[in-house]
Structures are given as C-alpha cells and as structure tokens.
C-alpha cells in the first residue's frame, strides 16, 4: 500500500513537471544575413540576455547568406519549416509577400513608433497595399569616402557637383592611384552605385504613378553617360568588383575615393586607421540639382510566424532590440555600417559609446546626415512598386551599366534596352 | 625515341609554365595568409611576405565556427566518397560483368541523371527532403553528393573493368571461389587504381559542393566549409586575412587525401587511358 502511494505520487510529479517545459517555453527562430563571426556573436549576446530575462521564450538564430536566401526562404515556406522572424530588405519583402500570406504589422509598428519615433523614410518601403509588412531595424546609406591627404596634396576639396567630381577624379588619377573607385560588375553593388548617380540627377523614379516603367528617359541616359565618363578613372579590374574589392582599393590608398556604405572598420583595421585623414561627403549631385541624395536601405524584420504565441514572442524580441539600452549594441555589431532607424536610437548612449563610433564620430554623424535624403529604387516618394522585385533580383541597372561601360554601347540605346529588359522581367 | 635538346627545353619550359599556373596562386594565398592586413591589401603586392603574423589563423580558429565547418565537411566528404566507391564498384560489376535484361537501358538511364543541371532540381529536392525530415542533416548532403558523383564514377569504372581479363574470374571459379570471394580477393585488389580515382573524384566534389549545402543546411552547426567560409568572409566588408587563412586550411584535407591515394589515382588514369 505504501509502495502504491509512492508510485502514484511519483507518477503525478512526473506528469506535472514533465509537462511544464512543453507548456511554458515558446521557441522563436530568427534567420538573418549578418554572417561574419563578430556579428553573429553580438546577436547571440543580445539573444542570451533576452532569453535570460524571458524564461518563457527561447530565441535562437540561424545566420543565412544573401546569396541563397532568395531561393531558400520560399522553399522553406513551401516545406513549412520557415523561420519565425526573417531579416529583409524592401525588394526581398515583395518576394516574400508573393509566396506567403503575411499579416500586417501596422499596429505593432505604430506602437513602437509612439515609443521610439521611426524615421519615416525607413517605414515607407514596407508600407503598401493597406499594410506594413516588416518592422524597420537598421538603415544603410551609400556615401562618398575619400582620403583627405590625397585631396590636400592635389589642392582640391571634396566634390559637391558632378563637374567637380569629374575634375577631382581626373586630377587625383596619377602615379598609379585611381581618382575614383566605381564598380561595373553585374551585381548588387553596381546597382547601388548606379542608382546613387541617378538619384543625384533627378532620375530616382523608375516607375510612373500608374506603375508603368519610366526608366528610359533623358535624365537616366545622362546619368549613365556621366558614370561612363567617371569610370575612366576607376581601376581596370572594377568590372569584377563587389563591395570588398572597392574597400580594399580604398584602404590600400590605391583609390583616392569610392562610393561605399562604410569603410570605417576596414580602414581602421587594414588601412591607415587615422580618423583625421578619413573624409566623407554626400554623393555629388548633377550641376543643375540643388542638393545631394543617396541610395538607402532600410533593413527590417518580417514576422513569418503564424502561431499567436510565437508572433507575440517575436514582437517582444523585436521590441527588446529597439530599446535604446540594447539598440546601440545591436547596431554596433558592425560599427559604422548600421545606422539607427529611430529617433531615440540615434541618441542612445549604447550606440555612441562604442569605441569605433567614438573614434570616428564625425564620420558616423555625417553618415546619418547623408542617410536623411536616402531613396531606394522602386520605393520612392511614398509609393511602392512591388514589380521592383524581379528588376532588382536580375540586376538590370547594373546590366545596363555594363553595356555602356564595358561593351561601349551608346547610353541611350543601352537604357532603352534596359527598360525592355525590365518590362520582360516584370511581366 | 630519344628527345633532343630543343625538345627537352620545350618540355621543361612547358612544365614550368604549367607548374607556375597551378602553384603560384596557391603560394600567393598561402603566403599572404601570414601577412599583416596592411601588407595583404598593399598597393604593391609582395611575393615574399615582409611581415609575419598568425593573427588570421588565431581569429579563424578562435572566434569563428571554422573548426565545426571543417569537421562537417570532412565527415560529409569522407562518407560521400565511401558510399560512392561502394556503389560504383558494385554497379560497375553488375553493368560490365553480369548479363541481365535491360542492362544497357538502365546504364544509359543512370548516365542521364548526370546531364541534369543541379539548380533545376534544387527546389524539388528541398521539398522532398523536407517531407522526410532530412533538411538540416549531413545525410541529406551525402545523398545528394553520391547522387551526382555516382553516374560519372560508374562510367569511369567501365574502363577499369574492361581492362581486367574475364579469364581471371573464370580461373577463380574453376578453383571453387564464390562470386563474392572472386570480387573481394581478385577484382577489388586489381581495381585499386580505379577505386582511388573514384574516391578522389567523389571526395573533392563533395568537399567543394556549395549549392545544395547552402540550401539544404540551415543551422550554423551543420554547415560545411564552402558555405561557412563564404559567411565568415562577409558581404559588405571582407576580412582578407581571414579569407586567406580559411582558404589555406581548406585545401589541406584534399592535399593530404591526394598524397595518400594519389599514386593509385595517377596509375588509374594512365591505365584507363592506355588499355
């Protein structure tokens, strides 16, 4: 009888305690594309702190590569093993919306906005079709980086207009140094630099208001022709460049200037490392334009989880990331590359106290200032054209540039062919 | 036939050019992995390092998941090579020694599988593997690697089987050896060059396979070297020292494996070519 009582009590205890973990913990899986080890480590530190403070939630990360994620996410959604939170950029979000029925996060973004005040330009690329499809997390914008020493030696200032830009590139190109580092690869980096030139000539709109293409216009043709003029002063191997090669060219002082999101950590670790010699300016604008603009990417988090508990847990984690105390640590997983998307984040001590940010504070401040006039192809002036997805995926801006710069085709003919390629891609 | 001085000179020069083409990039990668970051990206590249540091290796092995990727790749490549050799040898024996109905048709059908570009079947394979719970497993990669290596391996085996006289098997049969004993004690030892060639082919194919490994594997702990290394390098910013150290260490197993079975591999290639 005594044994029977013990056995019964044991069985009850096993039932209760055995069932507890299954009832209590909500697992949230994150896919992001910040693969370098130091970024993974920083994200893990934040996850660990969050998990410790929220024992009912277990967040885990699975870093992915941008190279494969366009194929991998749709496949994982089809197979039902997708992540709960997915980091994305605007055009990728349009791809995801085609393969998955996303739930709008408009209310959640509104709630976060009331607390942290999003920079409107970072939310706009995700706001269309009556909803908001992702929560902005960090911003990136392209800047004009230059070696002050080289400019001083040549007796010139950082260029503000295209004619100054061309003159500076010409003057700086001597003794094996390239006046400017511009890519011509059929790749995203070239899409970005090409668009950065276009937006500075009033050619930021790829679409008319009715959604038809307007890529083929005189301003775009002028922009491509100007890029070709500048490219003469770039490195001969620039037709194969991605971001890394451009940075190496700059850090080794082989290139006097480049267009890049940031060069800070490479310059600091592999280049000169003297903050006083590192120049940054806005991308120069055409002579008839009033001010400079640039290309800016608002990176965001899509909540793919369908289960209510998982969605709540995912929101809790995203909200945690945007808290000023943690947000700076999150942004400085790559110091000087990721910029804040919220007003309180831009002031947070956790961001400005990072050693590299402290060292290159004027440059980071200038990056933030430049990003204020950031645009992204297909997501301009509060309008969003989801057809931009295939145009971006096929790098048609860069392909058109290659025709002009590498094949020597006439800019007008290449742009016309580019528009035809865009029409075919979006059919 | 005796080779004259000009002939020898041309031969030596050709070999030197060929060796330089193969070895120079390896030297530049290997030696640069010991240079300081500033020297790696220097405007004037140095052929011999002017600086020496182990910082890239320390960072690679200490702060990244490189050792895990390395171990995963070794496991997947070794398993893929083993299974490919086993199946190719058995299939080779069946196709080139046994008589059965539909043999030629089946052989051609297997060869057709080799003609499919892998990207075409990437998504269907992902969905099939997801259904049976193979996503994010090493087994998934072994299955894919073997599937792609097997047709070519069977085709290679054909040459090696053709070089073995049937009289050897008949003699073994007269002496009372079973089919299994004949295969194990007579054929396999004679097929060693062919087996080595297939093993190296399957190992190297698996070691360098990127596409399927990047899609079928999700978690960092299961990643293989090509995918893991591309992630370590980064997108917007490249740590060149880390990249060079990773590339240098990545080729080591292939070199070691080739050193172990390379003699048979070369013998296999020449035998297959001559007979």
XYZ file of C-alpha atoms in Angstrom:
702
model
C 0.000 0.000 0.000
C 2.853 2.288 0.946
C 4.640 1.461 -2.314
C 1.470 2.087 -4.264
C 1.159 5.553 -2.690
C 4.740 6.471 -3.542
C 4.336 5.240 -7.075
C 1.199 7.312 -7.520
C 2.876 10.439 -6.136
C 5.892 9.845 -8.386
C 3.717 9.437 -11.445
C 1.841 12.649 -10.651
C 5.088 14.569 -10.140
C 6.444 13.259 -13.430
C 3.262 14.238 -15.225
C 3.264 17.773 -13.801
C 6.982 18.558 -14.066
C 7.416 16.683 -17.343
C 4.676 18.706 -18.947
C 5.839 22.080 -17.609
C 8.644 22.906 -20.079
C 6.474 21.993 -23.045
C 3.737 24.308 -21.811
C 5.973 27.176 -20.806
C 8.576 27.869 -23.487
C 7.790 29.491 -26.828
C 10.565 28.995 -29.340
C 11.385 31.746 -31.832
C 13.748 31.069 -34.703
C 15.469 34.005 -36.437
C 17.075 33.995 -39.864
C 19.336 36.916 -40.577
C 22.064 37.545 -43.107
C 24.697 39.022 -40.784
C 27.065 36.059 -41.055
C 30.530 37.362 -40.097
C 31.501 35.807 -36.738
C 31.608 39.068 -34.754
C 28.080 39.971 -35.865
C 26.756 36.512 -35.025
C 28.428 36.783 -31.638
C 26.871 40.191 -30.909
C 23.403 38.984 -31.894
C 23.915 35.934 -29.687
C 24.840 38.131 -26.715
C 21.596 40.048 -27.169
C 19.616 36.823 -27.564
C 21.191 35.358 -24.430
C 20.302 38.452 -22.411
C 16.744 38.386 -23.753
C 16.310 34.664 -23.071
C 17.620 35.104 -19.532
C 15.117 37.894 -18.868
C 12.259 35.967 -20.521
C 12.385 32.337 -19.390
C 9.114 31.614 -21.186
C 10.688 32.441 -24.581
C 13.642 30.805 -26.268
C 15.038 32.788 -29.184
C 17.646 31.214 -31.460
C 19.456 32.496 -34.544
C 20.361 30.782 -37.800
C 22.519 33.106 -39.924
C 21.982 32.747 -43.657
C 23.641 34.125 -46.768
C 22.132 36.767 -49.051
C 23.317 34.657 -51.961
C 20.909 31.823 -51.274
C 18.182 33.320 -49.173
C 16.039 34.349 -52.161
C 15.668 30.651 -53.056
C 15.881 29.240 -49.567
C 13.078 31.174 -47.886
C 10.387 30.392 -50.490
C 11.443 26.733 -50.342
C 11.302 26.701 -46.551
C 7.868 28.322 -46.594
C 6.631 25.692 -49.053
C 8.052 22.967 -46.827
C 6.638 24.532 -43.642
C 9.956 24.962 -41.840
C 10.391 28.705 -42.253
C 11.836 30.924 -39.510
C 9.598 32.956 -37.213
C 11.495 36.191 -37.792
C 13.239 36.945 -41.070
C 15.513 39.928 -41.653
C 14.826 41.521 -45.029
C 15.277 44.499 -47.321
C 12.373 46.139 -49.180
C 12.623 44.303 -52.509
C 13.076 40.948 -50.752
C 9.908 41.677 -48.794
C 7.955 41.931 -52.047
C 9.298 38.484 -52.982
C 8.222 37.034 -49.629
C 4.749 38.569 -49.947
C 4.312 36.657 -53.209
C 4.986 33.287 -51.592
C 3.492 33.789 -48.148
C 0.381 35.457 -46.836
C 1.978 37.912 -44.454
C -0.005 39.509 -41.672
C 0.368 43.288 -41.469
C 2.364 44.568 -38.510
C 0.928 48.090 -38.826
C -0.388 48.149 -35.244
C 2.884 46.884 -33.848
C 4.897 49.442 -35.840
C 2.509 52.179 -34.638
C 3.050 51.082 -31.044
C 6.845 51.115 -31.494
C 6.686 54.436 -33.313
C 4.877 56.044 -30.389
C 7.701 54.932 -28.134
C 10.805 55.345 -30.300
C 9.731 57.539 -33.273
C 10.748 55.840 -36.515
C 12.423 57.929 -39.211
C 9.517 57.932 -41.734
C 11.745 57.056 -44.727
C 12.620 53.739 -43.069
C 8.986 52.621 -42.679
C 7.764 53.784 -46.107
C 9.361 50.994 -48.188
C 7.383 48.466 -46.145
C 4.063 50.341 -46.175
C 1.828 49.490 -49.129
C -1.261 47.533 -50.135
C -3.002 48.669 -46.950
C -0.479 47.261 -44.506
C 3.006 47.447 -43.053
C 4.887 44.234 -43.802
C 8.034 44.499 -41.723
C 9.482 46.335 -38.735
C 12.477 48.576 -39.613
C 15.608 47.634 -37.683
C 18.586 49.428 -39.190
C 19.472 51.697 -42.063
C 22.357 51.780 -44.522
C 23.205 54.522 -46.982
C 25.863 54.996 -49.641
C 28.449 57.734 -49.069
C 31.360 59.354 -50.849
C 34.542 58.364 -48.965
C 37.879 59.995 -49.706
C 41.452 60.280 -48.473
C 41.887 63.828 -47.159
C 45.655 63.588 -47.619
C 45.328 62.935 -51.358
C 42.862 65.784 -51.776
C 45.039 68.206 -49.826
C 48.076 67.235 -51.883
C 46.103 67.886 -55.082
C 44.811 71.165 -53.670
C 41.148 70.273 -54.008
C 38.088 69.973 -51.786
C 35.620 67.114 -51.652
C 33.386 67.490 -54.728
C 29.796 68.636 -54.383
C 28.741 68.622 -58.033
C 29.322 66.295 -60.967
C 31.699 68.656 -62.747
C 33.763 68.962 -59.545
C 33.617 65.184 -59.148
C 34.945 64.552 -62.642
C 37.633 67.210 -62.284
C 38.741 65.733 -58.937
C 38.842 62.179 -60.329
C 40.967 63.380 -63.234
C 43.356 65.343 -61.043
C 43.775 62.569 -58.471
C 44.453 59.883 -61.090
C 48.219 59.796 -61.227
C 51.194 57.720 -60.044
C 49.143 54.529 -60.130
C 46.348 55.978 -57.977
C 42.774 55.816 -59.269
C 40.843 59.035 -58.739
C 37.632 57.205 -58.041
C 36.668 53.592 -57.398
C 33.444 52.706 -59.211
C 32.283 49.144 -59.949
C 30.836 47.806 -63.195
C 30.004 44.268 -62.143
C 26.583 42.760 -62.853
C 25.884 42.670 -59.168
C 24.008 44.499 -56.415
C 26.897 46.850 -55.584
C 26.811 48.248 -59.120
C 23.002 48.547 -58.902
C 23.580 50.678 -55.826
C 26.315 52.936 -57.207
C 24.408 53.389 -60.481
C 21.247 54.358 -58.640
C 23.246 56.692 -56.379
C 24.326 58.563 -59.529
C 20.776 58.506 -60.949
C 19.151 59.967 -57.810
C 21.587 62.846 -57.996
C 20.354 63.738 -61.447
C 16.623 63.680 -60.759
C 16.253 60.164 -62.166
C 15.193 58.446 -58.966
C 11.821 57.274 -60.307
C 11.853 54.004 -62.215
C 8.059 53.917 -62.426
C 5.293 56.339 -63.374
C 2.488 56.816 -60.850
C 0.382 54.232 -62.740
C 3.102 51.596 -62.348
C 4.409 51.726 -65.928
C 8.142 51.982 -66.353
C 9.854 55.302 -66.952
C 13.458 54.157 -66.723
C 14.079 55.186 -70.328
C 14.216 58.981 -70.006
C 16.838 61.673 -70.750
C 17.872 62.041 -67.093
C 18.664 58.340 -66.793
C 20.616 58.437 -70.060
C 22.625 61.439 -68.782
C 23.375 59.572 -65.562
C 24.695 56.521 -67.405
C 26.782 58.702 -69.711
C 28.267 60.504 -66.701
C 29.059 57.193 -64.976
C 30.911 56.145 -68.123
C 32.937 59.378 -68.031
C 33.895 58.783 -64.406
C 34.632 55.112 -64.889
C 37.693 56.034 -66.936
C 39.353 56.996 -63.647
C 38.464 53.742 -61.874
C 40.564 50.607 -61.528
C 40.712 48.379 -64.643
C 39.515 45.368 -62.622
C 36.435 47.262 -61.362
C 34.251 45.346 -63.822
C 34.504 42.461 -61.342
C 34.225 44.399 -58.112
C 31.893 43.801 -55.226
C 31.975 45.870 -52.020
C 35.082 44.129 -50.608
C 37.332 44.871 -53.577
C 36.323 48.539 -53.566
C 37.084 48.772 -49.860
C 40.473 47.111 -50.326
C 41.275 49.574 -53.122
C 40.393 52.444 -50.796
C 42.108 51.091 -47.674
C 45.330 50.486 -49.613
C 45.126 54.084 -50.914
C 45.024 52.736 -54.452
C 41.725 54.543 -54.844
C 41.577 58.162 -53.706
C 37.801 57.947 -53.307
C 34.978 55.416 -53.538
C 31.222 55.134 -53.145
C 30.527 52.778 -50.266
C 28.166 52.318 -47.315
C 31.046 52.446 -44.884
C 34.780 51.889 -44.907
C 35.301 52.544 -41.207
C 36.190 49.119 -39.832
C 38.293 48.117 -42.853
C 40.065 51.488 -42.840
C 40.674 51.135 -39.120
C 41.917 47.537 -39.156
C 43.500 47.158 -42.582
C 44.118 50.739 -43.756
C 45.675 53.836 -42.236
C 43.413 53.960 -39.200
C 43.806 57.708 -38.699
C 40.313 59.195 -38.294
C 41.592 62.687 -39.100
C 42.543 61.533 -42.609
C 39.277 59.795 -43.437
C 36.950 62.036 -45.413
C 33.242 61.501 -46.002
C 30.791 63.568 -48.013
C 27.434 63.204 -49.679
C 27.412 61.664 -53.173
C 27.938 64.634 -55.543
C 24.882 65.846 -57.465
C 24.433 66.976 -61.072
C 25.250 70.613 -61.645
C 21.598 71.566 -62.165
C 20.410 69.834 -58.972
C 20.139 71.683 -55.664
C 21.192 69.020 -53.177
C 22.669 65.576 -52.876
C 20.720 62.394 -52.368
C 21.811 58.796 -51.970
C 20.603 55.234 -52.027
C 19.475 53.987 -48.621
C 18.382 50.564 -47.479
C 16.081 50.232 -44.560
C 16.623 46.699 -43.245
C 13.695 45.236 -41.372
C 12.275 42.176 -39.633
C 9.384 40.250 -41.172
C 7.348 38.150 -38.761
C 6.635 34.881 -40.573
C 5.284 33.012 -37.541
C 1.572 32.194 -37.798
C 1.044 30.886 -34.276
C -0.249 33.647 -31.953
C 2.129 32.787 -29.095
C 5.119 32.785 -31.437
C 4.050 36.080 -33.005
C 3.768 37.664 -29.555
C 7.171 36.311 -28.572
C 8.673 37.552 -31.860
C 7.226 41.027 -31.246
C 8.599 41.022 -27.740
C 12.074 40.262 -29.048
C 11.903 42.918 -31.777
C 10.684 45.477 -29.227
C 13.600 44.489 -26.999
C 16.081 45.107 -29.842
C 14.708 48.617 -30.381
C 15.007 49.618 -26.721
C 17.729 52.328 -26.566
C 19.750 50.330 -23.989
C 20.064 47.373 -26.346
C 19.619 49.043 -29.742
C 23.090 50.589 -29.803
C 24.675 47.216 -29.055
C 22.652 45.733 -31.900
C 23.664 48.441 -34.399
C 27.313 48.291 -33.461
C 27.584 44.599 -34.308
C 29.251 46.224 -37.340
C 30.268 49.670 -36.117
C 29.718 52.419 -38.601
C 27.721 50.307 -41.065
C 24.300 50.066 -39.497
C 22.518 53.321 -38.745
C 19.580 53.918 -36.402
C 16.001 53.967 -37.695
C 14.515 55.540 -34.576
C 14.961 58.977 -33.053
C 15.774 57.709 -29.578
C 18.089 55.102 -31.104
C 20.048 57.890 -32.809
C 20.666 59.389 -29.377
C 21.236 56.202 -27.435
C 24.354 56.020 -25.299
C 24.790 52.356 -26.194
C 25.357 53.409 -29.825
C 27.598 56.425 -29.301
C 29.743 54.734 -26.652
C 31.034 52.015 -28.981
C 34.837 52.519 -29.230
C 34.879 52.652 -33.027
C 31.922 55.035 -33.135
C 33.682 57.238 -30.575
C 36.842 57.212 -32.692
C 35.045 58.010 -35.954
C 32.231 60.123 -34.512
C 32.330 62.914 -37.159
C 32.174 60.350 -39.943
C 29.243 58.490 -38.337
C 27.397 61.775 -37.810
C 27.918 62.618 -41.485
C 26.648 59.146 -42.492
C 23.466 59.730 -40.515
C 23.066 63.181 -42.094
C 23.566 61.746 -45.612
C 21.012 58.996 -44.987
C 18.298 61.600 -44.333
C 17.990 62.075 -48.107
C 18.093 58.388 -48.933
C 15.995 56.754 -51.644
C 15.625 53.232 -52.935
C 14.654 52.205 -56.440
C 11.034 51.103 -56.587
C 10.259 52.652 -53.198
C 10.342 56.379 -53.795
C 8.237 59.340 -52.696
C 5.904 57.287 -50.560
C 4.990 54.974 -53.430
C 5.914 51.334 -53.639
C 6.105 49.276 -56.800
C 6.365 45.579 -55.938
C 7.397 44.906 -59.558
C 10.829 46.118 -58.484
C 11.493 42.628 -57.016
C 12.483 40.896 -60.297
C 14.241 44.042 -61.611
C 16.420 44.087 -58.541
C 16.922 40.307 -58.474
C 18.176 40.357 -62.084
C 20.445 43.397 -61.521
C 19.096 45.170 -64.589
C 20.500 48.555 -63.538
C 23.984 47.026 -63.371
C 23.489 45.021 -66.558
C 22.610 48.244 -68.399
C 25.695 49.909 -66.959
C 27.917 47.080 -68.167
C 26.588 47.592 -71.679
C 27.600 51.251 -71.539
C 30.865 50.998 -69.635
C 32.285 47.606 -70.598
C 30.766 46.997 -74.042
C 30.967 50.656 -75.050
C 27.326 50.865 -76.166
C 25.621 54.220 -76.537
C 23.959 55.211 -73.234
C 20.585 55.977 -74.862
C 20.450 52.601 -76.635
C 21.515 50.725 -73.505
C 18.899 52.459 -71.351
C 16.228 51.686 -73.939
C 17.285 48.019 -73.893
C 17.334 48.185 -70.073
C 13.711 49.300 -69.983
C 12.769 46.469 -72.369
C 14.550 44.016 -70.052
C 12.654 45.445 -67.063
C 9.328 45.098 -68.884
C 10.136 41.479 -69.711
C 11.178 40.764 -66.134
C 8.017 42.202 -64.618
C 5.508 40.591 -66.993
C 62.808 7.549 -79.116
C 65.481 9.944 -77.930
C 64.477 13.545 -77.189
C 66.880 16.246 -78.437
C 67.995 19.336 -76.522
C 65.328 21.616 -78.057
C 62.664 19.035 -77.266
C 63.813 18.762 -73.652
C 63.932 22.535 -73.365
C 60.381 22.920 -74.656
C 59.210 20.172 -72.336
C 60.873 21.704 -69.278
C 59.580 25.178 -70.127
C 56.054 23.894 -70.682
C 56.133 22.032 -67.384
C 57.499 25.108 -65.615
C 54.692 27.287 -67.009
C 52.125 24.680 -66.058
C 53.565 24.338 -62.548
C 53.614 28.129 -62.149
C 49.992 28.371 -63.249
C 48.953 25.824 -60.654
C 51.324 26.629 -57.820
C 51.608 30.430 -57.967
C 48.035 31.162 -56.868
C 48.440 28.612 -54.067
C 51.674 30.250 -52.970
C 50.128 33.705 -53.011
C 47.138 32.541 -50.969
C 49.247 30.565 -48.508
C 51.996 33.149 -48.013
C 49.567 36.070 -47.814
C 47.684 34.366 -45.006
C 50.724 35.110 -42.810
C 50.997 38.776 -43.800
C 49.716 41.698 -41.765
C 46.404 43.128 -43.052
C 48.077 46.257 -44.439
C 50.528 44.204 -46.483
C 47.778 41.951 -47.868
C 45.967 44.864 -49.484
C 49.089 46.846 -50.244
C 49.219 48.840 -53.489
C 52.355 46.945 -54.418
C 51.781 43.233 -53.750
C 54.704 41.387 -52.195
C 55.672 37.958 -53.495
C 57.513 37.055 -50.293
C 55.939 38.278 -47.036
C 57.596 41.299 -45.450
C 55.652 40.738 -42.259
C 54.632 37.659 -40.329
C 51.566 37.119 -38.203
C 49.381 34.261 -37.064
C 46.521 36.619 -36.193
C 44.320 35.487 -39.079
C 44.617 31.824 -38.067
C 44.048 32.699 -34.410
C 40.930 34.647 -35.337
C 39.726 31.941 -37.699
C 40.152 29.101 -35.239
C 39.382 31.060 -32.100
C 36.410 33.249 -32.909
C 34.681 31.672 -35.885
C 32.923 28.335 -36.357
C 35.577 27.265 -38.872
C 36.589 24.121 -36.912
C 32.955 22.981 -36.902
C 32.594 23.615 -40.634
C 35.858 21.757 -41.225
C 34.696 18.745 -39.250
C 31.318 18.698 -41.005
C 32.960 18.866 -44.418
C 35.360 16.067 -43.547
C 32.514 13.869 -42.359
C 30.301 14.574 -45.367
C 33.091 14.260 -47.950
C 34.517 11.054 -46.439
C 31.065 9.454 -46.179
C 30.160 10.523 -49.711
C 33.426 9.134 -51.079
C 32.967 5.835 -49.224
C 29.378 5.316 -50.370
C 30.198 6.367 -53.949
C 33.091 3.916 -54.162
C 30.978 1.109 -52.743
C 28.027 1.701 -55.052
C 30.112 2.472 -58.149
C 32.116 -0.740 -57.715
C 29.009 -2.863 -57.236
C 27.174 -1.118 -60.075
C 30.248 -1.410 -62.289
C 30.400 -5.143 -61.633
C 26.698 -5.517 -62.407
C 26.845 -3.448 -65.582
C 30.065 -4.795 -67.023
C 30.200 -8.379 -65.800
C 26.645 -9.602 -65.353
C 24.104 -10.294 -68.068
C 20.541 -9.202 -67.333
C 17.601 -7.815 -69.269
C 17.524 -4.017 -69.695
C 21.156 -3.626 -68.660
C 22.078 -1.137 -71.392
C 18.870 0.831 -70.877
C 19.470 1.073 -67.128
C 23.082 2.131 -67.672
C 22.023 4.921 -70.050
C 19.285 5.986 -67.653
C 21.813 6.449 -64.853
C 24.022 8.471 -67.154
C 21.080 10.771 -67.958
C 20.990 11.803 -64.288
C 24.447 13.307 -64.815
C 23.116 15.586 -67.527
C 20.707 17.485 -65.235
C 21.964 20.868 -64.032
C 21.777 20.745 -60.250
C 19.991 24.098 -59.954
C 16.979 22.650 -61.819
C 16.308 20.056 -59.153
C 17.285 22.151 -56.139
C 13.787 23.148 -55.020
C 12.133 19.742 -55.719
C 14.891 18.064 -53.707
C 14.399 20.563 -50.875
C 10.672 19.803 -50.755
C 11.214 16.029 -50.915
C 13.821 16.123 -48.164
C 11.599 18.372 -46.037
C 8.836 15.787 -46.255
C 11.059 13.021 -44.910
C 12.787 15.219 -42.316
C 16.199 15.327 -43.980
C 16.580 19.120 -44.098
C 19.489 20.313 -41.982
C 21.138 16.897 -41.799
C 24.516 15.657 -43.012
C 22.751 12.648 -44.513
C 20.940 14.933 -46.980
C 24.269 16.200 -48.302
C 25.727 12.692 -48.531
C 22.694 11.533 -50.546
C 22.960 14.495 -52.932
C 26.729 14.199 -53.321
C 26.558 10.477 -54.021
C 23.707 11.010 -56.484
C 25.754 13.456 -58.502
C 29.076 11.620 -58.255
C 27.753 8.132 -58.978
C 26.936 8.282 -62.731
C 30.394 9.568 -63.642
C 32.016 7.088 -61.244
C 30.167 4.153 -62.812
C 31.222 5.372 -66.232
C 34.844 5.534 -65.021
C 34.544 2.026 -63.617
C 33.654 0.735 -67.052
C 37.205 1.403 -68.293
C 38.738 -0.378 -65.327
C 36.521 -3.430 -65.633
C 37.277 -3.546 -69.341
C 40.981 -3.752 -68.536
C 40.512 -6.887 -66.399
C 40.517 -10.156 -68.360
C 37.480 -12.335 -67.693
C 39.822 -15.328 -67.588
C 40.870 -14.301 -64.077
C 37.336 -14.718 -62.776
C 36.915 -17.969 -64.712
C 40.135 -19.296 -63.207
C 38.913 -18.362 -59.722
C 35.591 -20.077 -60.416
C 37.406 -23.269 -61.520
C 39.320 -23.145 -58.238
C 35.989 -23.066 -56.407
C 35.798 -19.388 -55.441
C 32.320 -17.967 -54.972
C 31.255 -14.787 -56.832
C 31.728 -12.730 -53.641
C 35.162 -14.231 -52.989
C 36.178 -13.532 -56.577
C 35.056 -9.942 -56.276
C 36.775 -9.415 -52.911
C 40.049 -11.236 -53.466
C 40.581 -10.968 -57.218
C 38.757 -7.943 -58.597
C 38.977 -5.364 -55.826
C 42.777 -5.515 -55.491
C 43.130 -5.180 -59.249
C 40.636 -2.335 -59.328
C 42.534 -0.317 -56.708
C 43.634 2.429 -59.137
C 40.047 2.842 -60.298
C 38.738 2.900 -56.738
C 41.326 5.534 -55.821
C 40.354 7.662 -58.810
C 36.677 7.476 -57.886
C 37.360 8.132 -54.209
C 39.324 11.291 -55.021
C 36.722 12.459 -57.518
C 33.872 11.920 -55.030
C 35.799 13.432 -52.122
C 36.787 16.581 -53.999
C 33.275 17.007 -55.485
C 31.748 16.770 -52.020
C 34.404 18.957 -50.421
C 33.712 21.799 -52.836
C 29.927 21.379 -53.199
C 28.227 24.685 -52.438
C 24.737 24.934 -53.908
C 22.944 22.129 -52.075
C 24.909 22.649 -48.875
C 23.823 26.282 -48.827
C 20.142 25.484 -49.210
C 19.644 22.118 -47.504
C 21.580 23.080 -44.377
C 20.004 25.698 -42.144
C 21.833 25.754 -38.828
C 25.337 27.057 -38.376
C 26.414 23.930 -36.507
C 25.757 21.728 -39.566
C 27.359 23.951 -42.223
C 30.127 22.702 -44.472
C 33.283 24.648 -45.329
C 32.395 26.349 -48.636
C 29.158 27.769 -47.232
C 30.532 28.532 -43.786
C 33.604 30.249 -45.184
C 31.569 32.469 -47.504
C 29.609 33.588 -44.458
C 32.699 34.282 -42.386
C 34.116 36.472 -45.139
C 31.135 38.804 -45.095
C 29.277 40.699 -47.774
C 29.821 44.436 -47.494
C 33.178 44.062 -45.820
C 35.793 41.408 -46.472
C 38.387 40.397 -43.928
C 41.050 39.384 -46.445
C 43.352 37.808 -43.843
C 40.545 35.613 -42.574
C 39.614 34.661 -46.117
C 43.189 33.676 -46.997
C 43.710 31.713 -43.783
C 40.412 29.889 -44.353
C 41.271 29.139 -47.983
C 44.719 27.833 -46.994
C 43.333 25.477 -44.360
C 40.501 24.366 -46.647
C 42.790 22.796 -49.206
C 44.746 20.781 -46.627
C 42.483 17.694 -46.469
C 42.364 17.443 -50.253
C 46.157 17.639 -50.405
C 46.540 15.031 -47.639
C 43.961 12.730 -49.219
C 45.622 13.068 -52.613
C 49.028 12.370 -51.080
C 47.672 9.145 -49.589
C 45.913 7.736 -52.631
C 47.324 9.917 -55.399
C 49.778 7.261 -56.571
C 46.916 4.907 -57.355
C 44.921 7.777 -58.821
C 47.610 8.559 -61.405
C 48.110 4.869 -62.100
C 44.355 4.578 -62.541
C 44.192 7.415 -65.011
C 47.043 6.137 -67.142
C 45.852 2.516 -67.098
C 42.377 3.599 -68.075
C 43.785 5.684 -70.873
C 46.125 3.088 -72.346
C 44.224 -0.172 -72.168
